[in-house]
Coordinates of C-alpha atoms in Angstrom, one line a residue:
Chain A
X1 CA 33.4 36.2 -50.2
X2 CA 30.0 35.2 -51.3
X3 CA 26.9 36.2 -48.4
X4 CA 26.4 33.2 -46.6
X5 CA 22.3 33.0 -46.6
X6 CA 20.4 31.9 -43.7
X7 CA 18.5 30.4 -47.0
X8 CA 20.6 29.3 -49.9
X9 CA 18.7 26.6 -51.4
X10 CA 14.7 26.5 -52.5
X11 CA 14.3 23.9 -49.5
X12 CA 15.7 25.9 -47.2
X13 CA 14.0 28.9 -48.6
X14 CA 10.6 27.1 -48.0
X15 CA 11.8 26.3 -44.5
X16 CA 12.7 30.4 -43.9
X17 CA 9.0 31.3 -45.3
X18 CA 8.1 29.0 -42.8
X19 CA 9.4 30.3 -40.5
X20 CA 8.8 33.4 -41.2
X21 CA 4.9 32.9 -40.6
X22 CA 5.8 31.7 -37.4
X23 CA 8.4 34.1 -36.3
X24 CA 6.2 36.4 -34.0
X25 CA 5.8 33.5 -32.0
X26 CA 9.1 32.2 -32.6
X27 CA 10.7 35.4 -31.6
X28 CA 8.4 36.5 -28.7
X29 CA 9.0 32.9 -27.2
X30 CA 12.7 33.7 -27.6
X31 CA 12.5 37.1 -26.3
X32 CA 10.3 35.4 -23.2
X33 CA 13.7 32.9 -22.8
X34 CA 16.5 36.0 -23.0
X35 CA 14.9 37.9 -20.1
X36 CA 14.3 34.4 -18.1
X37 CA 17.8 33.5 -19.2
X38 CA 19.6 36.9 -17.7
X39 CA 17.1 37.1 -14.5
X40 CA 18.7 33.2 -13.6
X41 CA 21.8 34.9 -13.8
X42 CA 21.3 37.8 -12.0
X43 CA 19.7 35.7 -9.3
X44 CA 23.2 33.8 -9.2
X45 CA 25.0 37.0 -8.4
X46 CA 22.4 36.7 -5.1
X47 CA 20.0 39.8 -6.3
X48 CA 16.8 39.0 -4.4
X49 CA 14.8 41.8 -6.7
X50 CA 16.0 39.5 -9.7
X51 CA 14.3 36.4 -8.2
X52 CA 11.2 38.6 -7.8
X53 CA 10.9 39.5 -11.6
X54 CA 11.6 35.9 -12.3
X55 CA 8.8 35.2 -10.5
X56 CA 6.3 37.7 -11.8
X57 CA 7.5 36.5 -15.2
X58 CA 7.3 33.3 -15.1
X59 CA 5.0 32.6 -12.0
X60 CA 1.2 31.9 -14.4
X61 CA 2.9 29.6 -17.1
X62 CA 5.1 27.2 -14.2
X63 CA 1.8 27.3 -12.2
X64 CA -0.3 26.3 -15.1
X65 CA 2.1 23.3 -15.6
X66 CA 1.4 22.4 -11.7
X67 CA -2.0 22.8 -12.1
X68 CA -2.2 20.4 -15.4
X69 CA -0.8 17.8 -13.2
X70 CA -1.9 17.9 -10.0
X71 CA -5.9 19.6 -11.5
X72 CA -5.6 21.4 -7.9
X73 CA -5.6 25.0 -7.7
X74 CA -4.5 24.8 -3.8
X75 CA -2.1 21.8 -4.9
X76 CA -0.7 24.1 -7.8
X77 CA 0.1 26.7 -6.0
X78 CA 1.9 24.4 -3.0
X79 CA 4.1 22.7 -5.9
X80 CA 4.7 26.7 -7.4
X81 CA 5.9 27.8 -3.5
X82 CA 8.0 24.6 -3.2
X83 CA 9.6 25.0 -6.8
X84 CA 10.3 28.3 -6.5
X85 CA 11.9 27.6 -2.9
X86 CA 14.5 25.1 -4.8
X87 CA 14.8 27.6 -7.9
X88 CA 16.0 29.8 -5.4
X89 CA 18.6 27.0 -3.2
X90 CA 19.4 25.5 -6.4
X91 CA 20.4 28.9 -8.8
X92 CA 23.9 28.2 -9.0
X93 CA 23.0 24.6 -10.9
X94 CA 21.8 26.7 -14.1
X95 CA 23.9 26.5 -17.0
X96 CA 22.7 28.9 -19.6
X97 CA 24.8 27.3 -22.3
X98 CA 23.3 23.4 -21.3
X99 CA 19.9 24.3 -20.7
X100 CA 16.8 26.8 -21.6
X101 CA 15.7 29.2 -19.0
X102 CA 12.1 28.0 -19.3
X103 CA 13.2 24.5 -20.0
X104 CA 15.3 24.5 -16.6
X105 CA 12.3 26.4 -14.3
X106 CA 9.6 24.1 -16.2
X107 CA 11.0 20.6 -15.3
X108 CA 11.5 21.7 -11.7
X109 CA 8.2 22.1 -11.1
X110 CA 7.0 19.0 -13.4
X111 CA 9.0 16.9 -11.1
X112 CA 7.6 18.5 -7.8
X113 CA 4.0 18.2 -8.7
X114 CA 4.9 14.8 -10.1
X115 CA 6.0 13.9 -6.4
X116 CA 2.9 15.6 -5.0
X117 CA 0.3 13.4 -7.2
X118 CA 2.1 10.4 -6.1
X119 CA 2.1 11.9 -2.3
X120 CA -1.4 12.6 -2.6
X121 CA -2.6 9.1 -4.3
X122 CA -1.1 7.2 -1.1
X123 CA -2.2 9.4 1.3
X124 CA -5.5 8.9 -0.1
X125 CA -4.8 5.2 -0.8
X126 CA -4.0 5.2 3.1
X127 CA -6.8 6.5 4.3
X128 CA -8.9 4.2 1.8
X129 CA -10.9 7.2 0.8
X130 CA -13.0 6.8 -2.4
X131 CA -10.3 8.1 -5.0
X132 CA -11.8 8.5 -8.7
X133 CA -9.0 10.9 -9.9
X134 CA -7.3 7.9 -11.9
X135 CA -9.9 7.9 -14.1
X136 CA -8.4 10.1 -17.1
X137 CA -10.6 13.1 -17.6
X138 CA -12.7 13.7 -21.0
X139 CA -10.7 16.9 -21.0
X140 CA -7.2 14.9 -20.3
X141 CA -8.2 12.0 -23.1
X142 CA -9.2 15.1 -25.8
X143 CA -5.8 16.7 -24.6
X144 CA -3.7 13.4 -25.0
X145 CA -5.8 13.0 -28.2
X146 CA -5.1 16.3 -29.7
X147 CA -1.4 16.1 -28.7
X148 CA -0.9 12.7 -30.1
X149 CA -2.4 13.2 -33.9
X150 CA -1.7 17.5 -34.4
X151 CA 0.3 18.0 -37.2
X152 CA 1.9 21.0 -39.0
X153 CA 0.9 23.7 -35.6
X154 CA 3.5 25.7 -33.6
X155 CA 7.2 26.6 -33.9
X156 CA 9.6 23.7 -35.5
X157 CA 10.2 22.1 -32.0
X158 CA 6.7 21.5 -31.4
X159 CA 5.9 20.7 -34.8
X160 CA 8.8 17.6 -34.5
X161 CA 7.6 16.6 -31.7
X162 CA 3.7 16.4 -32.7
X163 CA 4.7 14.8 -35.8
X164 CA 7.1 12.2 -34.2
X165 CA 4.1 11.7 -31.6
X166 CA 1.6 11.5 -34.5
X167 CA 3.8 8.0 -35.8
X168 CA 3.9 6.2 -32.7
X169 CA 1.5 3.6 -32.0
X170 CA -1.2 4.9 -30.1
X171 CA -0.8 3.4 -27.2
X172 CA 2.9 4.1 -26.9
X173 CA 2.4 8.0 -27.4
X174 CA -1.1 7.7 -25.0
X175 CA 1.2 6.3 -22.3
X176 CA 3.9 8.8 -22.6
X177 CA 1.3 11.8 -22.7
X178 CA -0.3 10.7 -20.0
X179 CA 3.3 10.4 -18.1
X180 CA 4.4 13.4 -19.0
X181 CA 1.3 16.0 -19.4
X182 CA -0.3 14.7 -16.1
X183 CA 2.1 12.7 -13.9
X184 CA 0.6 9.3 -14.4
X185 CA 3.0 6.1 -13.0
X186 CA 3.6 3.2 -14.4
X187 CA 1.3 1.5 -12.4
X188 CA -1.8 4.2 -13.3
X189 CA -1.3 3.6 -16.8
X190 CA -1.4 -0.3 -16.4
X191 CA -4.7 0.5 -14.6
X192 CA -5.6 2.6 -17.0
X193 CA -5.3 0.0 -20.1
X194 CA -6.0 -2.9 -17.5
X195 CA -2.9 -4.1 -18.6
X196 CA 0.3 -5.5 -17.1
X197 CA 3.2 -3.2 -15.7
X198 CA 5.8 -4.3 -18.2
X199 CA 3.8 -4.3 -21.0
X200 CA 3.6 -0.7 -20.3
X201 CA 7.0 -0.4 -19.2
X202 CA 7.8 -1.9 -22.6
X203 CA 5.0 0.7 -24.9
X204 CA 6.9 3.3 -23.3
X205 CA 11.1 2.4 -24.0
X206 CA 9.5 1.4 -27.5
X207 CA 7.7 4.6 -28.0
X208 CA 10.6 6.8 -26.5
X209 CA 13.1 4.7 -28.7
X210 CA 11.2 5.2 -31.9
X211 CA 10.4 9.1 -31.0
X212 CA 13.9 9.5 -30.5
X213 CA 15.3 8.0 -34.3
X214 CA 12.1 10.3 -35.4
X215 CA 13.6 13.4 -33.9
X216 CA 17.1 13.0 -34.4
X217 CA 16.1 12.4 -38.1
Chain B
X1 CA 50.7 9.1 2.2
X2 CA 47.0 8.4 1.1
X3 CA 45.7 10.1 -2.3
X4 CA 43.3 13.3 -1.8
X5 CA 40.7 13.0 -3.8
X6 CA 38.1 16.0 -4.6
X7 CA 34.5 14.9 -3.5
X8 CA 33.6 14.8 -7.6
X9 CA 36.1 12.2 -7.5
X10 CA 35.0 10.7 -4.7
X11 CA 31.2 10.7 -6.2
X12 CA 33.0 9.1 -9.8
X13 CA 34.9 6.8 -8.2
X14 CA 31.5 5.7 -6.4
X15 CA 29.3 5.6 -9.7
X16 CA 27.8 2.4 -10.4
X17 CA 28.3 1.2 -13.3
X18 CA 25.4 0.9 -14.9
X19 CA 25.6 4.7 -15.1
X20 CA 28.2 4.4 -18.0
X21 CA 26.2 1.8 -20.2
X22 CA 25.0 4.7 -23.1
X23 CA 21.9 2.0 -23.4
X24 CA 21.4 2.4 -19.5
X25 CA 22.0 6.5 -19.9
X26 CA 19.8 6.8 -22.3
X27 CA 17.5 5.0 -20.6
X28 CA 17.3 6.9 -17.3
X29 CA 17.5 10.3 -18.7
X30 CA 14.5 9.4 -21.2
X31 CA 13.0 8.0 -18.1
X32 CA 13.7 10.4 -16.2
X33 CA 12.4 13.0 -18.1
X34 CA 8.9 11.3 -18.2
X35 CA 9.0 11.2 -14.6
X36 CA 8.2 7.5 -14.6
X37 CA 11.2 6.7 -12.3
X38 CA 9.9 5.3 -9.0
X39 CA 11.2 7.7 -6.4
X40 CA 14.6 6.3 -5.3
X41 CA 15.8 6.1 -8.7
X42 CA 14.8 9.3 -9.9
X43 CA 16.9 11.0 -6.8
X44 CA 19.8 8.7 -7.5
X45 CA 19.9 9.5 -11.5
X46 CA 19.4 13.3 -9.8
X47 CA 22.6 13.0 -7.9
X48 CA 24.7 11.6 -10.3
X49 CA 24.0 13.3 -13.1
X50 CA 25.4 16.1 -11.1
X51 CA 29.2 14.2 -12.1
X52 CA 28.0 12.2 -14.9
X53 CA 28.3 14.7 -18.0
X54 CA 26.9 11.8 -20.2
X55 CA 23.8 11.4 -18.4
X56 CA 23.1 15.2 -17.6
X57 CA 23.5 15.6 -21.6
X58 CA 21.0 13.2 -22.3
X59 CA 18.6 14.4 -19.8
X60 CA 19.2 17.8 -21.4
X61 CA 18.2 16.7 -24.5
X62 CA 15.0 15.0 -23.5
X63 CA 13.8 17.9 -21.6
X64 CA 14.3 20.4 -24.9
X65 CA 12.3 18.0 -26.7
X66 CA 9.3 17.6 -24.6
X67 CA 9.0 21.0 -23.3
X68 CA 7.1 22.4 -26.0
X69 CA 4.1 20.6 -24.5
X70 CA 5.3 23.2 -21.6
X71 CA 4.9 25.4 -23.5
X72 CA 1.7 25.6 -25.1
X73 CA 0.0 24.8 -21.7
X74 CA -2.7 27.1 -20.7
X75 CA -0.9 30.1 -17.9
X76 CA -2.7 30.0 -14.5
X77 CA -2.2 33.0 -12.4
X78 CA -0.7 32.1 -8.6
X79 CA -2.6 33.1 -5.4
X80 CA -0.9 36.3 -3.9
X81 CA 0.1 34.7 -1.2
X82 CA 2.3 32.1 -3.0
X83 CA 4.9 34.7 -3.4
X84 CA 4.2 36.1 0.2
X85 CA 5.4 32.9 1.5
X86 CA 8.2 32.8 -0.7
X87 CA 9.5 36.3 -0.2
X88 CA 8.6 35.8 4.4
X89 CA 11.2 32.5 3.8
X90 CA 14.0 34.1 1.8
X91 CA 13.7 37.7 3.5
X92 CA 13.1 39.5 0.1
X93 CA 12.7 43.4 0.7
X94 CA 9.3 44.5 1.1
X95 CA 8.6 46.4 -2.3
X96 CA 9.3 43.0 -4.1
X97 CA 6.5 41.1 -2.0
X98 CA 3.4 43.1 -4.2
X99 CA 2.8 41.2 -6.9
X100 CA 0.9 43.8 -9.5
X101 CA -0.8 40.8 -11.9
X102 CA 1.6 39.2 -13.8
X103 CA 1.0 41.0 -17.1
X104 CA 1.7 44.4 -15.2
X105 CA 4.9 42.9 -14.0
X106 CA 6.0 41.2 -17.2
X107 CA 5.5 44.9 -18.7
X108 CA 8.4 46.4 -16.4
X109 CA 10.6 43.8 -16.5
X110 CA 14.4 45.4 -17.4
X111 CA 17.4 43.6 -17.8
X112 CA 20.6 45.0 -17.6
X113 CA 22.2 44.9 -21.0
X114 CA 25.8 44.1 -19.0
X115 CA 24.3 41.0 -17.7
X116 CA 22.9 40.1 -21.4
X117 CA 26.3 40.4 -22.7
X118 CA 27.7 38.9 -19.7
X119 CA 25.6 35.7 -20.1
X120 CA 26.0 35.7 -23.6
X121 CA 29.7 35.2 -23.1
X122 CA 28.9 32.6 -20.7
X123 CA 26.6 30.7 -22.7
X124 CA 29.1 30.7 -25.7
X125 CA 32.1 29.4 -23.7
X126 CA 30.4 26.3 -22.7
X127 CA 30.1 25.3 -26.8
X128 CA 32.9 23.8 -28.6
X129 CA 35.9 25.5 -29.1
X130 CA 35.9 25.8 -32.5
X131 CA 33.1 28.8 -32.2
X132 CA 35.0 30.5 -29.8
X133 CA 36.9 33.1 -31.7
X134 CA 34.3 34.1 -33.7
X135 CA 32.3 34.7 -30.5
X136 CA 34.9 36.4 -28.6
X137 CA 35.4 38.8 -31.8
X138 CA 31.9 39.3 -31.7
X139 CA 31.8 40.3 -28.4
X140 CA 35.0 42.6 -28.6
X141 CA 34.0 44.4 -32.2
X142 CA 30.8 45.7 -29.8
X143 CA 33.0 46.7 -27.2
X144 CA 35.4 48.4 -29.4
X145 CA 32.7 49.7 -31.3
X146 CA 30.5 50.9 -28.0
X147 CA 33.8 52.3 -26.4
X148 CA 35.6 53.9 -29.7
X149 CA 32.9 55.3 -32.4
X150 CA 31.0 56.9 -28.8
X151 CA 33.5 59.4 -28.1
X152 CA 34.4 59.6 -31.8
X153 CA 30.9 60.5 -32.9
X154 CA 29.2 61.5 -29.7
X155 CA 30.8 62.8 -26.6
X156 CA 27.4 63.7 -24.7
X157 CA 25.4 61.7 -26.8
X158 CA 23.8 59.1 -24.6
X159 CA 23.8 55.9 -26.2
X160 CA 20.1 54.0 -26.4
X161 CA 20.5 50.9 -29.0
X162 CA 23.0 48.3 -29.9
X163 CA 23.0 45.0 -32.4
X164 CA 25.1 42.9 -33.6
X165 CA 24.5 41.7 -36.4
X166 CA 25.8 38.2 -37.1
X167 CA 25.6 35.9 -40.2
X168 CA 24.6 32.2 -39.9
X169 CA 27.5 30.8 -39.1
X170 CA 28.2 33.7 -36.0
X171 CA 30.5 35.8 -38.5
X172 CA 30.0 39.6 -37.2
X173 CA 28.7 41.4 -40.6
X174 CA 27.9 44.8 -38.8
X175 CA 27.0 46.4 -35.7
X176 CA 24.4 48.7 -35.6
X177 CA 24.0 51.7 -32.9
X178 CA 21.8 54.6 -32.1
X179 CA 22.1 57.9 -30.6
X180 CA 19.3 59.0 -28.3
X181 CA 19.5 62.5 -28.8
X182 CA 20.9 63.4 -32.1
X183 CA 18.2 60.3 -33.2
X184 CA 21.8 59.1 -35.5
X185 CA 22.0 55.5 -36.7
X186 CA 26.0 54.4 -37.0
X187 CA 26.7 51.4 -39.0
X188 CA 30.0 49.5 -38.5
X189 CA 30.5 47.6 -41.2
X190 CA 32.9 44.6 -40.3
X191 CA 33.0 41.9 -42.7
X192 CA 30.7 42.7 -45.9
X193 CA 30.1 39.7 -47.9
X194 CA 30.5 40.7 -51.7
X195 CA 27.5 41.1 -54.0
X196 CA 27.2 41.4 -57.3
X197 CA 26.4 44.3 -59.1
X198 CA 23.2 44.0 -59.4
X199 CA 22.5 43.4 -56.1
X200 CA 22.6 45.3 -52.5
X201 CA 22.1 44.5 -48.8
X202 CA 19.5 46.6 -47.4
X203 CA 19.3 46.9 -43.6
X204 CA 15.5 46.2 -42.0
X205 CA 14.1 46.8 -38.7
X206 CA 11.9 44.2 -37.5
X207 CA 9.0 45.5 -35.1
X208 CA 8.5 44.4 -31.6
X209 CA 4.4 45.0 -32.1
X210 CA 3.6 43.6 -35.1
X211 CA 6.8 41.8 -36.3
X212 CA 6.8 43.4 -39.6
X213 CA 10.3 44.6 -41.1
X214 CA 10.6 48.1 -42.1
X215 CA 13.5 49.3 -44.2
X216 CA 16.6 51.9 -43.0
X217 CA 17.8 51.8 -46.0
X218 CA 20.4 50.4 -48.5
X219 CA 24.3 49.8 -47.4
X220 CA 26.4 51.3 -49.6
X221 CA 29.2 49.3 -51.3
X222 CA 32.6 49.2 -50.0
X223 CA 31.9 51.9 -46.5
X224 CA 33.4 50.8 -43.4
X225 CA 31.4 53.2 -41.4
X226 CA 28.1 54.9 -42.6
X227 CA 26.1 57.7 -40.6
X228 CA 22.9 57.9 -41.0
X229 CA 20.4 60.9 -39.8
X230 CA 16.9 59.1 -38.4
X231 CA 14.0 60.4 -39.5
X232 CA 11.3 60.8 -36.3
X233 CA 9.3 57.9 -37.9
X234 CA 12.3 56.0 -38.2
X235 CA 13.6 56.6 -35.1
X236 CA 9.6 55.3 -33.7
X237 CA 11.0 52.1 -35.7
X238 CA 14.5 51.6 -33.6
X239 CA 12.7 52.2 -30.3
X240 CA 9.7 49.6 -31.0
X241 CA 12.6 47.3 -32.5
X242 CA 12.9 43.8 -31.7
X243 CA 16.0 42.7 -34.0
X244 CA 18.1 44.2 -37.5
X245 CA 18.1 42.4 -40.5
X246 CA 20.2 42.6 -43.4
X247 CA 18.9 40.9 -46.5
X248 CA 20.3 40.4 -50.1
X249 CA 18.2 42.5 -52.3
X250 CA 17.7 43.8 -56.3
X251 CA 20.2 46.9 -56.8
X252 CA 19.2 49.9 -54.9
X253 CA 16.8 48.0 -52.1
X254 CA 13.8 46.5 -52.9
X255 CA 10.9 47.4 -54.9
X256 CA 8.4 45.8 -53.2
X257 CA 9.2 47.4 -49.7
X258 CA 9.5 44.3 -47.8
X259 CA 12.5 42.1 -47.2
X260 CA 12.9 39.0 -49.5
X261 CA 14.1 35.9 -48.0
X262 CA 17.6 35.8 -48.6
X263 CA 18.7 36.9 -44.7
X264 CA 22.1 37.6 -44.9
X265 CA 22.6 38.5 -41.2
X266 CA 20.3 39.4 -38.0
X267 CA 20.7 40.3 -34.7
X268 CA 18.5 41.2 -31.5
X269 CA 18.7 45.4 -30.4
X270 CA 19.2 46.1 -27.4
X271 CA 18.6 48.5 -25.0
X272 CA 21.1 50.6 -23.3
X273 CA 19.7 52.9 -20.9
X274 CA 21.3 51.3 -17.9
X275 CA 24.7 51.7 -19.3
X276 CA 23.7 55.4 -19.4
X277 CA 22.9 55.0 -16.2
X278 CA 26.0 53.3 -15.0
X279 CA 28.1 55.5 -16.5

């Protein structure tokens, strides 16, 4: 039997050095998912001390996410009590062998802070209050920015992803930043651009169509 | 008499549908993912991609793709009372409700190496079947190997590490254990690829601090079971060890003292005090 290399060609063996560099981020990410990973399913046998770790250990990076879309500390943290409410009711809906841990816990509290944004634009829409927070952010524009043209940073995942981003038109990958990283409707990014809902609708299905042949190649 | 349906059959028999056009499906979980679903929709792709494999596969694999952007978003530390509230609602014991800082907490965080295995297993059945008996041998070798070689080697000897080394395609190649207080490695060798003879498989330690690999050692040729006194400093290595490597090397291990490329297995340690405990 001849050893069957993680490596066995020079291509591959690039693609190993590669990875290599990377590995202590590699590895402590995958470390990070093991322990997320094992607390999920010790929380499904109904331990209550499990849930607690799971919190401590994953509490600053979900709240982070809340707070890059809502840019509300109080908000955050009402989207991180919420989300971890429904981590809680919702346990038994984890598959470990479907789904990351992180992956799992992160869009849970993507789509709660995505509701609150939306909550918080008609409420203030209601109450016809002066409401500037549409306006993207020099911050949120250097984010999109530097998402949307980094190349070659980051573990492969993230580097496929940047560099799928990076060939999109840059409209298409703008409006699916801004969707994604901040929470931004349909409608906020035709505001944005000043431009009509479907052609936004359609920058987006192309964007997401071409990102996906990009990926899957 | 009327037919009894199950109320996933109800909820299929009830799926519009759109839901089974792979176009549509790949819409709405791309969609979906984005979070530019108005409301309604969103719930209703929610609900049935509870029964609608296709759809919760696809929404799968948009969230693995974007969540990198996840993760490299800056941490924010919660308000103490955030998990106050939490722990009030779902009557969680007292000594859970102080939260230390999350870096303190992160610091203490054990898992029970059981549960590790446990979900392992889980996580391995839900792939296709075609990995499942290399898996399940996997899983049984450290077993056999935990539960046989102990009392073999070591009646009292409290057990600390385990890893199973596995090679690319999730063939077992060895398992690897330690013994607390003799400080002994054991190395079950299980299915040695062959080398030539100018070459041998030298087993590393990877560190947990600063991710460097540190050698045990060369494999000898043709032993099914080695033993192997630690040195102190070596036994430093296995307890600030974060995985085993095994890597093809120039005959007797490598000159240069670091592994070279050609990984021929790997596999995470792991800890095994609870078992101690448990036992």
């Amino acid at each position: 039997m001849k050893p069957s290399f993680y490596s066995n060609d020079q291509n591959h063996r690039e693609k190993t050095l590669l990875s290599q560099q990377n590995a202590p981020v590699t590895d402590s990410i995958n470390q990070a998912e093991d322990k997320l990973a094992c607390l999920l399913y010790q929380c499904q046998q109904g331990d209550k001390q499990a849930f607690s770790q799971l919190y401590q250990q994953s509490a600053a990076r979900l709240n982070g996410i809340a707070y890059r879309i809502t840019r509300h500390v109080d908000s955050a943290n009402e989207v991180l009590q919420e989300a971890f409410m429904q981590i809680w009711q919702n346990r038994d809906s984890y598959q470990s062998g479907k789904s990351e841990a992180f992956t799992w816990l992160a869009s849970i509290v993507r789509y709660r802070a995505y509701d609150r944004v939306r909550y918080d634009q008609r409420r203030h829409q209601q109450e016809m209050v002066q409401f500037n927070e549409m306006e993207l952010t020099l911050e949120q524009l250097s984010e999109i920015n530097r998402n949307s043209q980094q190349i070659g940073l980051g573990d492969h995942s993230e580097q496929a992803l940047n560099n799928c981003l990076a060939k999109l038109e840059q409209k298409q990958s703008q409006s699916i930043l801004m969707a994604y990283l901040y929470g931004y409707s349909r409608d906020d990014i035709a505001h944005y651009f000043d431009t009509p809902i479907n052609t936004i609708k359609s920058w987006i299905r192309r964007g997401l169509g071409r990102l996906q042949l990009c990926l899957n190649n | 008499m009327s037919e009894q349906l199950t109320p996933q059959e109800l909820s299929k028999k009830s799926m519009p549908k759109r839901y089974e056009n792979p176009k549509i499906v790949e819409h709405l979980a791309s969609q979906y993912t984005l979070g530019t679903l108005t409301a309604k929709v969103h719930q209703g792709v929610e609900k049935q991609s509870v029964y609608n494999e296709a759809l919760a596969q696809r929404i799968h694999y948009w969230q693995a793709r974007f969540v990198s952007l996840d993760q490299q978003t800056t941490e924010l530390p919660p308000s103490e009372h955030v998990w106050q509230n939490i722990a009030e609602q779902l009557d969680i014991p007292e000594e859970s409700k102080t939260v230390e800082g999350i870096k303190q907490a992160s610091a203490r965080i054990k898992v029970n190496p059981i549960d590790s295995f446990v979900l392992w297993l889980k996580s391995w059945f839900v792939m296709p079947a075609a990995r499942y008996a290399s898996a399940f041998s996997v899983m049984v070798l450290a077993v056999l190997v935990l539960f046989i070689t102990k009392p073999f080697n070591q009646t009292n000897d409290p057990l600390s590490y385990v890893a199973v080394l596995t090679e690319q395609d999730g063939e077992a190649h060895l398992v690897a254990t330690t013994y607390g207080e003799s400080k002994k490695l054991i190395v079950n060798v299980v299915g040695t690829p062959s080398v030539e003879d100018d070459q041998s498989l030298e087993l590393w330690v990877v560190s947990k601090t600063d991710a460097q690999a540190r050698s045990l050692g060369v494999i000898p040729v043709g032993e099914k079971l080695i033993e192997q006194q630690l040195t102190t400093a070596q036994w430093r290595l296995i307890k600030d060890s974060e995985s085993l490597i095994v890597t093809l090397e120039e005959e007797g291990g490598s000159a240069l003292g670091e592994p070279s490329d050609l990984i021929v297995s790997r596999g995470l340690c792991v800890r095994l005090k609870a078992w101690k405990k448990n036992a």
